[in-house]
mmCIF file of C-alpha atoms in Angstrom:
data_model
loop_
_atom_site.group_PDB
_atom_site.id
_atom_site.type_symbol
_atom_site.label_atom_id
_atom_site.label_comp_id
_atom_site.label_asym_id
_atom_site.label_seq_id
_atom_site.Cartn_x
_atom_site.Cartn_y
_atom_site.Cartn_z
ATOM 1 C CA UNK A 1397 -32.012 -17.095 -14.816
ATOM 2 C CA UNK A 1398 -29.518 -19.125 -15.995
ATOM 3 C CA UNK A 1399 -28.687 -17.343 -19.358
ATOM 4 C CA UNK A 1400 -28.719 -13.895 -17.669
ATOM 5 C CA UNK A 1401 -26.300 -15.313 -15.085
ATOM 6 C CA UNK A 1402 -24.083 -16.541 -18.147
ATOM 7 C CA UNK A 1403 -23.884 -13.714 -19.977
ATOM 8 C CA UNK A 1404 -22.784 -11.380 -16.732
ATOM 9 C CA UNK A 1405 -19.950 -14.192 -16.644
ATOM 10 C CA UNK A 1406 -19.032 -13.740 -20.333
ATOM 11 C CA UNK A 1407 -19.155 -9.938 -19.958
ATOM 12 C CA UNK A 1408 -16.771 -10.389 -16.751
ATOM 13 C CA UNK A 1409 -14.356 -12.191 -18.700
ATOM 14 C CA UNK A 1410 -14.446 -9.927 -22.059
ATOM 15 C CA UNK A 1411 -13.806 -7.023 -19.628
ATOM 16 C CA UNK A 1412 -11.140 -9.516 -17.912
ATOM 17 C CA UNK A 1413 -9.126 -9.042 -21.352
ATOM 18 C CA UNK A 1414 -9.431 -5.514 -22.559
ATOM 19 C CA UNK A 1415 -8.023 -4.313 -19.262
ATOM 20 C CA UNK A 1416 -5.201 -6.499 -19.896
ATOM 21 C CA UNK A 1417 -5.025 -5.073 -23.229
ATOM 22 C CA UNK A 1418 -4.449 -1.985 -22.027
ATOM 23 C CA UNK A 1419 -2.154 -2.873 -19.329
ATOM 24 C CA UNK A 1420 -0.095 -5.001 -22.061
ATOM 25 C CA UNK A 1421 0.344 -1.694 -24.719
ATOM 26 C CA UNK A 1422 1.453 0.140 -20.514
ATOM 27 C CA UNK A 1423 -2.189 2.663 -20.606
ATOM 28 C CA UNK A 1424 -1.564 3.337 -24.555
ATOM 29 C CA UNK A 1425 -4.829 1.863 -25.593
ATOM 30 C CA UNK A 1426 -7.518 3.578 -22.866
ATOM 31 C CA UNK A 1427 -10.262 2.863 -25.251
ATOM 32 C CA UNK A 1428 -9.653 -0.994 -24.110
ATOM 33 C CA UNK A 1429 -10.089 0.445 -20.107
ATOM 34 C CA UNK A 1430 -13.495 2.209 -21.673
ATOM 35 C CA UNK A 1431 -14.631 -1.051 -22.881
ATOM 36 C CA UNK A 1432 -14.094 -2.920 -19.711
ATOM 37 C CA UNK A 1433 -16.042 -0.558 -17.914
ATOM 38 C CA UNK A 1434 -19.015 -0.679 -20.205
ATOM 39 C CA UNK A 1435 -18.746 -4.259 -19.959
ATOM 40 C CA UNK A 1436 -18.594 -4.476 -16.053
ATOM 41 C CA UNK A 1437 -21.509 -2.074 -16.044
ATOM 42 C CA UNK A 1438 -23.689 -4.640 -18.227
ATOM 43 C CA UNK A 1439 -22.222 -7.792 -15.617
ATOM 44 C CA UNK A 1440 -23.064 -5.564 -12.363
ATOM 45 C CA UNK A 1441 -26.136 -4.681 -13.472
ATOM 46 C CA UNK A 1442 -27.578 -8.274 -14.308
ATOM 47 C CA UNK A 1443 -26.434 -8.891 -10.986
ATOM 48 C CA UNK A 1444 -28.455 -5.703 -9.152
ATOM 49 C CA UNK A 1445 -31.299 -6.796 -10.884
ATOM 50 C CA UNK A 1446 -31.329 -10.230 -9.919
ATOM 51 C CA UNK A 1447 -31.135 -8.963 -6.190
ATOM 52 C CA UNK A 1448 -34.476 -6.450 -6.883
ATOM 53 C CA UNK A 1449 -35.986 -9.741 -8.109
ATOM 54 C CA UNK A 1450 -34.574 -12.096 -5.621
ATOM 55 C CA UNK A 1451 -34.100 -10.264 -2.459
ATOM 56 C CA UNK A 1452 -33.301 -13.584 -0.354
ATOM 57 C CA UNK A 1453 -30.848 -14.518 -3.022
ATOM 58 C CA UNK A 1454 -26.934 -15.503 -2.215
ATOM 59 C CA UNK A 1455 -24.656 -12.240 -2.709
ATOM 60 C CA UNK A 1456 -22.249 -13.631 -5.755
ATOM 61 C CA UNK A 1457 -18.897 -13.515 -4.944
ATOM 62 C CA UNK A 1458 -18.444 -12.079 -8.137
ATOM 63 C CA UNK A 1459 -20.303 -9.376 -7.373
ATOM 64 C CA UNK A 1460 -17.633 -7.169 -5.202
ATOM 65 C CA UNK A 1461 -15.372 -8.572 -7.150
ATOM 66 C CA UNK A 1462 -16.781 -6.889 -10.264
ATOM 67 C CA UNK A 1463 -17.063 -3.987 -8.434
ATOM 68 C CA UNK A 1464 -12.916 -3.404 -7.472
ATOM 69 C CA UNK A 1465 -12.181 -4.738 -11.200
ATOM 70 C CA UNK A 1466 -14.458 -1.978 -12.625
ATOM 71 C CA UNK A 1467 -12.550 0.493 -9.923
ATOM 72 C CA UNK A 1468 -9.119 -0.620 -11.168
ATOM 73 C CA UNK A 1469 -10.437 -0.124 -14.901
ATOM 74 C CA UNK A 1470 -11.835 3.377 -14.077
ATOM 75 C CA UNK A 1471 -7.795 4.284 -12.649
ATOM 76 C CA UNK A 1472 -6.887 3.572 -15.631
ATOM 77 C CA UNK A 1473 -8.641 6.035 -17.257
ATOM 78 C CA UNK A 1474 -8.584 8.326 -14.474
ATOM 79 C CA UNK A 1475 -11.536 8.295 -13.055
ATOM 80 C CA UNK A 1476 -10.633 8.714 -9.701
ATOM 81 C CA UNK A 1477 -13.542 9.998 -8.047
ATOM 82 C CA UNK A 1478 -15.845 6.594 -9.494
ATOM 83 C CA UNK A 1479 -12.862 4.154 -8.599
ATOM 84 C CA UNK A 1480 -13.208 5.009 -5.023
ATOM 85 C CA UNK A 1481 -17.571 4.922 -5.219
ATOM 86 C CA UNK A 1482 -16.750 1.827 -6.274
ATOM 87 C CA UNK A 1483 -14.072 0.224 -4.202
ATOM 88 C CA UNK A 1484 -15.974 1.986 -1.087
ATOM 89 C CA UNK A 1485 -18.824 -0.176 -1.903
ATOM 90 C CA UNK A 1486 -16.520 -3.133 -2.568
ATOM 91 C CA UNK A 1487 -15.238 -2.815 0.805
ATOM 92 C CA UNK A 1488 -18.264 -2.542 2.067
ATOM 93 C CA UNK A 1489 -19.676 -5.740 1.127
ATOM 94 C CA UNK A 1490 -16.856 -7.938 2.735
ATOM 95 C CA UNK A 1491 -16.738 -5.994 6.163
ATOM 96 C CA UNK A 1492 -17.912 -8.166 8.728
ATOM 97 C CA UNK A 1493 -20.662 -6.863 10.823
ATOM 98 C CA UNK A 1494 -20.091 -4.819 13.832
ATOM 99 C CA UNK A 1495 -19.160 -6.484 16.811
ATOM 100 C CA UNK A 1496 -18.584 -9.916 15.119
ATOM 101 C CA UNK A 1497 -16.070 -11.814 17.281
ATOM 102 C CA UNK A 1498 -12.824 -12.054 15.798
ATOM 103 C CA UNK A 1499 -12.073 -15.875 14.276
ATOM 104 C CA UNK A 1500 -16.330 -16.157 13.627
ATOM 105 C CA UNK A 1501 -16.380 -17.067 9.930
ATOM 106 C CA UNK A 1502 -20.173 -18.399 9.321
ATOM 107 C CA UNK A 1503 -22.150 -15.021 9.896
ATOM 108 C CA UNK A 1504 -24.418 -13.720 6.972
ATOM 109 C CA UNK A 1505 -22.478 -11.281 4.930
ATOM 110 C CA UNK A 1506 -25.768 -9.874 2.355
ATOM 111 C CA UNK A 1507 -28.414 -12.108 2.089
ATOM 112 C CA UNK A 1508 -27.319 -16.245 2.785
ATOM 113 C CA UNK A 1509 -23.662 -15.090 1.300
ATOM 114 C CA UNK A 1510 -21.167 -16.580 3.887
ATOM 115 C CA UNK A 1511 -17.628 -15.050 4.076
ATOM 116 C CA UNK A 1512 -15.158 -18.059 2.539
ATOM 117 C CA UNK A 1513 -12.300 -19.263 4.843
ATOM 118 C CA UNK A 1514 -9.448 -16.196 5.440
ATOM 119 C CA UNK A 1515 -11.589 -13.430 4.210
ATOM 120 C CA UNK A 1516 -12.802 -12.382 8.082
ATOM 121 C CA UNK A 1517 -11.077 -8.714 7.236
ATOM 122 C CA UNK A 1518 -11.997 -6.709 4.162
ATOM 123 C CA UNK A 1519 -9.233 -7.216 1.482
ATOM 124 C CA UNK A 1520 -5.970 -5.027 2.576
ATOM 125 C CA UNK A 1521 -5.105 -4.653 -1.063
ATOM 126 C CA UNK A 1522 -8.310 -3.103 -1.748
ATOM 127 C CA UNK A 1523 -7.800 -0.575 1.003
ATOM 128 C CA UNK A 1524 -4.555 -0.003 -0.354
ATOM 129 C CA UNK A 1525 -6.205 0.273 -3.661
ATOM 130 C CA UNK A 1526 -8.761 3.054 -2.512
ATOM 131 C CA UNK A 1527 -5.868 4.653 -0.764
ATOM 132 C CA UNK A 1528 -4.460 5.409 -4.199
ATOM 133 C CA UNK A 1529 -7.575 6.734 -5.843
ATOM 134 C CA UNK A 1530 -7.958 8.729 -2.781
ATOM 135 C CA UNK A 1531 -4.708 10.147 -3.019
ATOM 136 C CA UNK A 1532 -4.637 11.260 -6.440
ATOM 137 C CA UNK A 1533 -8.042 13.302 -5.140
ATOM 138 C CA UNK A 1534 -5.793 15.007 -2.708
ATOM 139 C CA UNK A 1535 -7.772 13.279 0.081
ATOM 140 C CA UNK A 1536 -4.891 12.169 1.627
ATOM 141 C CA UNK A 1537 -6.009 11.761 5.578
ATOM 142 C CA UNK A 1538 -8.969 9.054 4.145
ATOM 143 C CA UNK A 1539 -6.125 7.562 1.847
ATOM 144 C CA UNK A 1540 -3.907 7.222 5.153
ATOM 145 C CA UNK A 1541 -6.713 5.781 7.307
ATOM 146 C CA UNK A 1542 -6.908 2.874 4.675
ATOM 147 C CA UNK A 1543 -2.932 1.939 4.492
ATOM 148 C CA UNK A 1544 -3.059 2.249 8.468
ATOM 149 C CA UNK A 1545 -5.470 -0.542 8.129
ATOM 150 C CA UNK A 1546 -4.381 -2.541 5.114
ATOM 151 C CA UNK A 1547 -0.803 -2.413 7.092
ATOM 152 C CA UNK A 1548 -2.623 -3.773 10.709
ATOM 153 C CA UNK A 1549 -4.182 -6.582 8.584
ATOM 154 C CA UNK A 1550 -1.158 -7.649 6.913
ATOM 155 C CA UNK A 1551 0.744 -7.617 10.453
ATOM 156 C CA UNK A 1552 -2.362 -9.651 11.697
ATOM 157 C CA UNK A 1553 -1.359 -12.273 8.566
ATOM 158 C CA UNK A 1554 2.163 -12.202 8.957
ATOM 159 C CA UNK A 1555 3.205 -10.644 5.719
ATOM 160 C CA UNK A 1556 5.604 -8.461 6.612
ATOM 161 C CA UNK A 1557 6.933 -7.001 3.492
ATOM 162 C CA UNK A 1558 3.208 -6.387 2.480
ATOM 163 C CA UNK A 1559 2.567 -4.643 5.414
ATOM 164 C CA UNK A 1560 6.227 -2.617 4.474
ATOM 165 C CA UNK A 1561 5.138 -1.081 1.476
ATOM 166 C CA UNK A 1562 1.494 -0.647 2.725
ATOM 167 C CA UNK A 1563 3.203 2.035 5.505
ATOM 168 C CA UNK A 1564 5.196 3.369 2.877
ATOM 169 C CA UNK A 1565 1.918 4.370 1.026
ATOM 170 C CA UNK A 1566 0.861 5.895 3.818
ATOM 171 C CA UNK A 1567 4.246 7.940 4.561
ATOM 172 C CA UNK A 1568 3.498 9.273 0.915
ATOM 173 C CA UNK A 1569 -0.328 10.109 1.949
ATOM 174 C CA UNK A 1570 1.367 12.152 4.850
ATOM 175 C CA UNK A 1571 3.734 14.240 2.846
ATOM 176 C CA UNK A 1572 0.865 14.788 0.352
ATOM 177 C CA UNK A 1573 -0.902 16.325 3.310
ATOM 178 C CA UNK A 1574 2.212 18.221 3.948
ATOM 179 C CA UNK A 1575 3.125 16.077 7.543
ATOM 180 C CA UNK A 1576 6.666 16.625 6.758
ATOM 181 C CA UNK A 1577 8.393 15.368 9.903
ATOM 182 C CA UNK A 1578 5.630 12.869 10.313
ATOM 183 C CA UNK A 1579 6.512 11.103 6.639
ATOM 184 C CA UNK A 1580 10.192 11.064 7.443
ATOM 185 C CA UNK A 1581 10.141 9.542 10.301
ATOM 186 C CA UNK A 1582 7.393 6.666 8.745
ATOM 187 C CA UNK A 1583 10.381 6.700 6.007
ATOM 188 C CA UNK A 1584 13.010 5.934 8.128
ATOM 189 C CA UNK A 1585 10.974 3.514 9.813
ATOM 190 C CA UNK A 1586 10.529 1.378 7.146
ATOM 191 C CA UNK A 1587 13.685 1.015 5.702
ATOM 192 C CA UNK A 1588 15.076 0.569 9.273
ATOM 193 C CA UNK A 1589 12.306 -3.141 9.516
ATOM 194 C CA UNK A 1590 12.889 -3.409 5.098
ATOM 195 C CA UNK A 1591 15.463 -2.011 3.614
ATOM 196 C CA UNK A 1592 14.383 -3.201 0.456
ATOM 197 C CA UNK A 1593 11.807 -0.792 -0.027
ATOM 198 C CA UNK A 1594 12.784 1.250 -3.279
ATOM 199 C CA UNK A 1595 10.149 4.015 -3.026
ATOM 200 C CA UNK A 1596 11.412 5.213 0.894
ATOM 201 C CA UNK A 1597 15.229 5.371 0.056
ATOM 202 C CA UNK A 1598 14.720 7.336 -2.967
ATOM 203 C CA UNK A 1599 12.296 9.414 -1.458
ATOM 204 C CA UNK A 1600 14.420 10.273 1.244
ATOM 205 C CA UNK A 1601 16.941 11.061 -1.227
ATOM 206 C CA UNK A 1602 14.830 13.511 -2.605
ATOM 207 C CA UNK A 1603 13.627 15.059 1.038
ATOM 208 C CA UNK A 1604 17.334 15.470 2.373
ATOM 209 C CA UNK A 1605 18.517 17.396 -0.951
ATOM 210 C CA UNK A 1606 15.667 19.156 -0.381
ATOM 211 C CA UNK A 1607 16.745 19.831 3.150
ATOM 212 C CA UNK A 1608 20.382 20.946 1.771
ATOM 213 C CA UNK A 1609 21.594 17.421 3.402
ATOM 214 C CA UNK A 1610 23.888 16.475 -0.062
ATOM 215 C CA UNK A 1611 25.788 13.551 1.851
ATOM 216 C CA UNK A 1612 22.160 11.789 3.097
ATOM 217 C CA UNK A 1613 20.611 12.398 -0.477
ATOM 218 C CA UNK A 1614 23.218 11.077 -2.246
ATOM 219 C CA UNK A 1615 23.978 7.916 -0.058
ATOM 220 C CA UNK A 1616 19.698 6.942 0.176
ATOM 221 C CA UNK A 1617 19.776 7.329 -3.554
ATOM 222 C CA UNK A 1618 23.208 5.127 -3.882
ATOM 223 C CA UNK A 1619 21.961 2.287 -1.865
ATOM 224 C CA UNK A 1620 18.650 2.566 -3.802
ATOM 225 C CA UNK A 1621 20.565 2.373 -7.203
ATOM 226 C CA UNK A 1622 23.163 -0.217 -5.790
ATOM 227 C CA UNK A 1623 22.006 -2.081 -3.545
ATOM 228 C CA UNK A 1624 18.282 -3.274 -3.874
ATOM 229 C CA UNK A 1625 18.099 -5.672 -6.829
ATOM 230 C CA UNK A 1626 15.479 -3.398 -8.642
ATOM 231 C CA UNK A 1627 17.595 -0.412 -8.515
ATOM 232 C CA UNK A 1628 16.569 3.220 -9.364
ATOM 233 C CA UNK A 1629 16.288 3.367 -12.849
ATOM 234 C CA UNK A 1630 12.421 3.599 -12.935
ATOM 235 C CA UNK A 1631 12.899 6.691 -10.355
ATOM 236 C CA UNK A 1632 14.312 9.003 -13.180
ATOM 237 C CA UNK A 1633 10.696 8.449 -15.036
ATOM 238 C CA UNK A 1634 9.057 10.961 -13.461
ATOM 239 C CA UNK A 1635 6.111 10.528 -14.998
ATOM 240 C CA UNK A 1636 6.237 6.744 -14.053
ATOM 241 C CA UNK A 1637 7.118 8.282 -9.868
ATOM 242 C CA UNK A 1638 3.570 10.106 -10.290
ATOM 243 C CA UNK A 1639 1.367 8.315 -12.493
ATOM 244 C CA UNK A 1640 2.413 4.269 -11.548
ATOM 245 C CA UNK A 1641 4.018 4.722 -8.299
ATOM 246 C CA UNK A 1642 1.139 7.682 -7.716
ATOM 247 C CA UNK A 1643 3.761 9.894 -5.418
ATOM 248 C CA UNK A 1644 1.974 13.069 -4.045
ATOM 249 C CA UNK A 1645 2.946 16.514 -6.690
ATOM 250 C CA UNK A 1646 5.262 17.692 -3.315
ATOM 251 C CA UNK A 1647 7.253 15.021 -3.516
ATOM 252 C CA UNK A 1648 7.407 14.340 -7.286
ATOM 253 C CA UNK A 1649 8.498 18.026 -7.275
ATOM 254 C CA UNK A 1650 11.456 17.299 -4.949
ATOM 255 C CA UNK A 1651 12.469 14.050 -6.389
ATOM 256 C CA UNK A 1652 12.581 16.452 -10.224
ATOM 257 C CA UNK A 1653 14.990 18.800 -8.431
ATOM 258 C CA UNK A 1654 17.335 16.071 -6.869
ATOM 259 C CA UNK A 1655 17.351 14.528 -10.558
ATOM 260 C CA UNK A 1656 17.937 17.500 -12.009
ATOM 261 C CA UNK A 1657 21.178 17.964 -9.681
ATOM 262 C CA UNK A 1658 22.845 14.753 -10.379
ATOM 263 C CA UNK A 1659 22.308 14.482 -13.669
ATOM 264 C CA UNK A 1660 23.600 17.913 -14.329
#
């Protein structure tokens, strides 16, 4: 009913806040991340239950929506393994049905729910978003099949720098998985279409010292610092490298021993 259908919205935007909370105070306050996710439980749940008792009901929009926003606040307390459950099921909802024809936008998605105008294709930030969790899981071949497909979407749509930093997430995913060559030559591939992407050129810094190469380490990292307007001061963080920008331990390793070089 209508009061049931109020209160999931009020819960929704209570959890809404204390995730931003959190994010505000930069993860200090994860109690505020708990919170959300006990609220988002209470919001999803009204919803689940309305479907038992309505089973020819319209899917709510709000419904996979809730899900990735309870995802995102399980990440921030770490909770990798429910963020993807979650996302996966997220994604899930919005995929078209097999063998839809590309461009058809009014087939059922759950129910009478019809897809809105641009969503044909799951979200590519959500894929890139499972990616993540799946990386810091170690599963790093199912975090690369999502970038490959967040970046083919955002080709698809014409963002291009999107579509950038979505292959850069995957050349991270490979070295996780230990596909050496194969991540620096995605690396070099996407600084070669955007040079503007931070997270390759310092990366690259840190694979060529690695390699011995001091002249390629040194000029990646001085084109990252100099030359790209949000330099490489967030790069000597290293807890920032592995717990924002979610590099794989390998690399993080290798970036801590370039650091440790040039700083010494």
């Amino acid at each position: 009913d209508k009061s049931q259908e109020e209160r999931a919205l009020l819960r929704l935007g209570r959890a809404r806040a204390r995730v931003m909370l959190n994010d505000i105070a930069r993860g200090r306050r994860p109690e505020k991340a708990a919170e959300a996710v006990g609220d988002l439980n209470v919001a999803i749940g009204i919803m689940e239950d309305d479907f038992r008792r309505n089973p020819g009901k319209t899917l709510y929009v709000e419904y996979p929506d809730a899900l990735a926003k309870r995802a995102l606040a399980k990440e921030e307390l770490k909770e990798w393994e429910g963020a993807v459950e979650d996302y996966s099921q997220a994604i899930l909802l919005w995929r078209l049905p097999p063998g839809t024809p590309p461009g058809t936008l009014d087939l059922p998605l759950r129910g009478n729910a019809r897809p809105q105008e641009g969503d044909e294709k799951v979200s590519p930030l959500l894929l890139n978003f499972r990616g993540n969790a799946l990386s810091q899981l170690g599963r790093y071949r199912e975090a690369l099949a999502d970038y490959r497909e967040a970046t083919d979407i955002f080709l698809t749509y014409g963002e291009l720098r999107e579509a950038s930093l979505s292959k850069a997430n995957g050349a991270l995913a490979m070295y996780g998985d230990q596909r050496f060559d194969e991540a620096e030559t995605t690396m070099k591939a996407v600084i070669r279409k955007d040079p503007g992407v931070t997270d390759m050129h310092v990366a690259l810094a840190a694979i060529y010292w690695n390699q011995g190469d001091v002249g390629r380490a040194e000029d990646e990292w001085r084109f990252a610092c100099e030359q790209i307007d949000t330099g490489c001061q967030q790069y000597k963080d290293l807890q920032w490298v592995a717990e924002i920008r979610r590099w794989p331990p390998n690399l993080t390793g290798a970036l801590s021993k370039f650091l440790g070089k040039i700083s010494a």
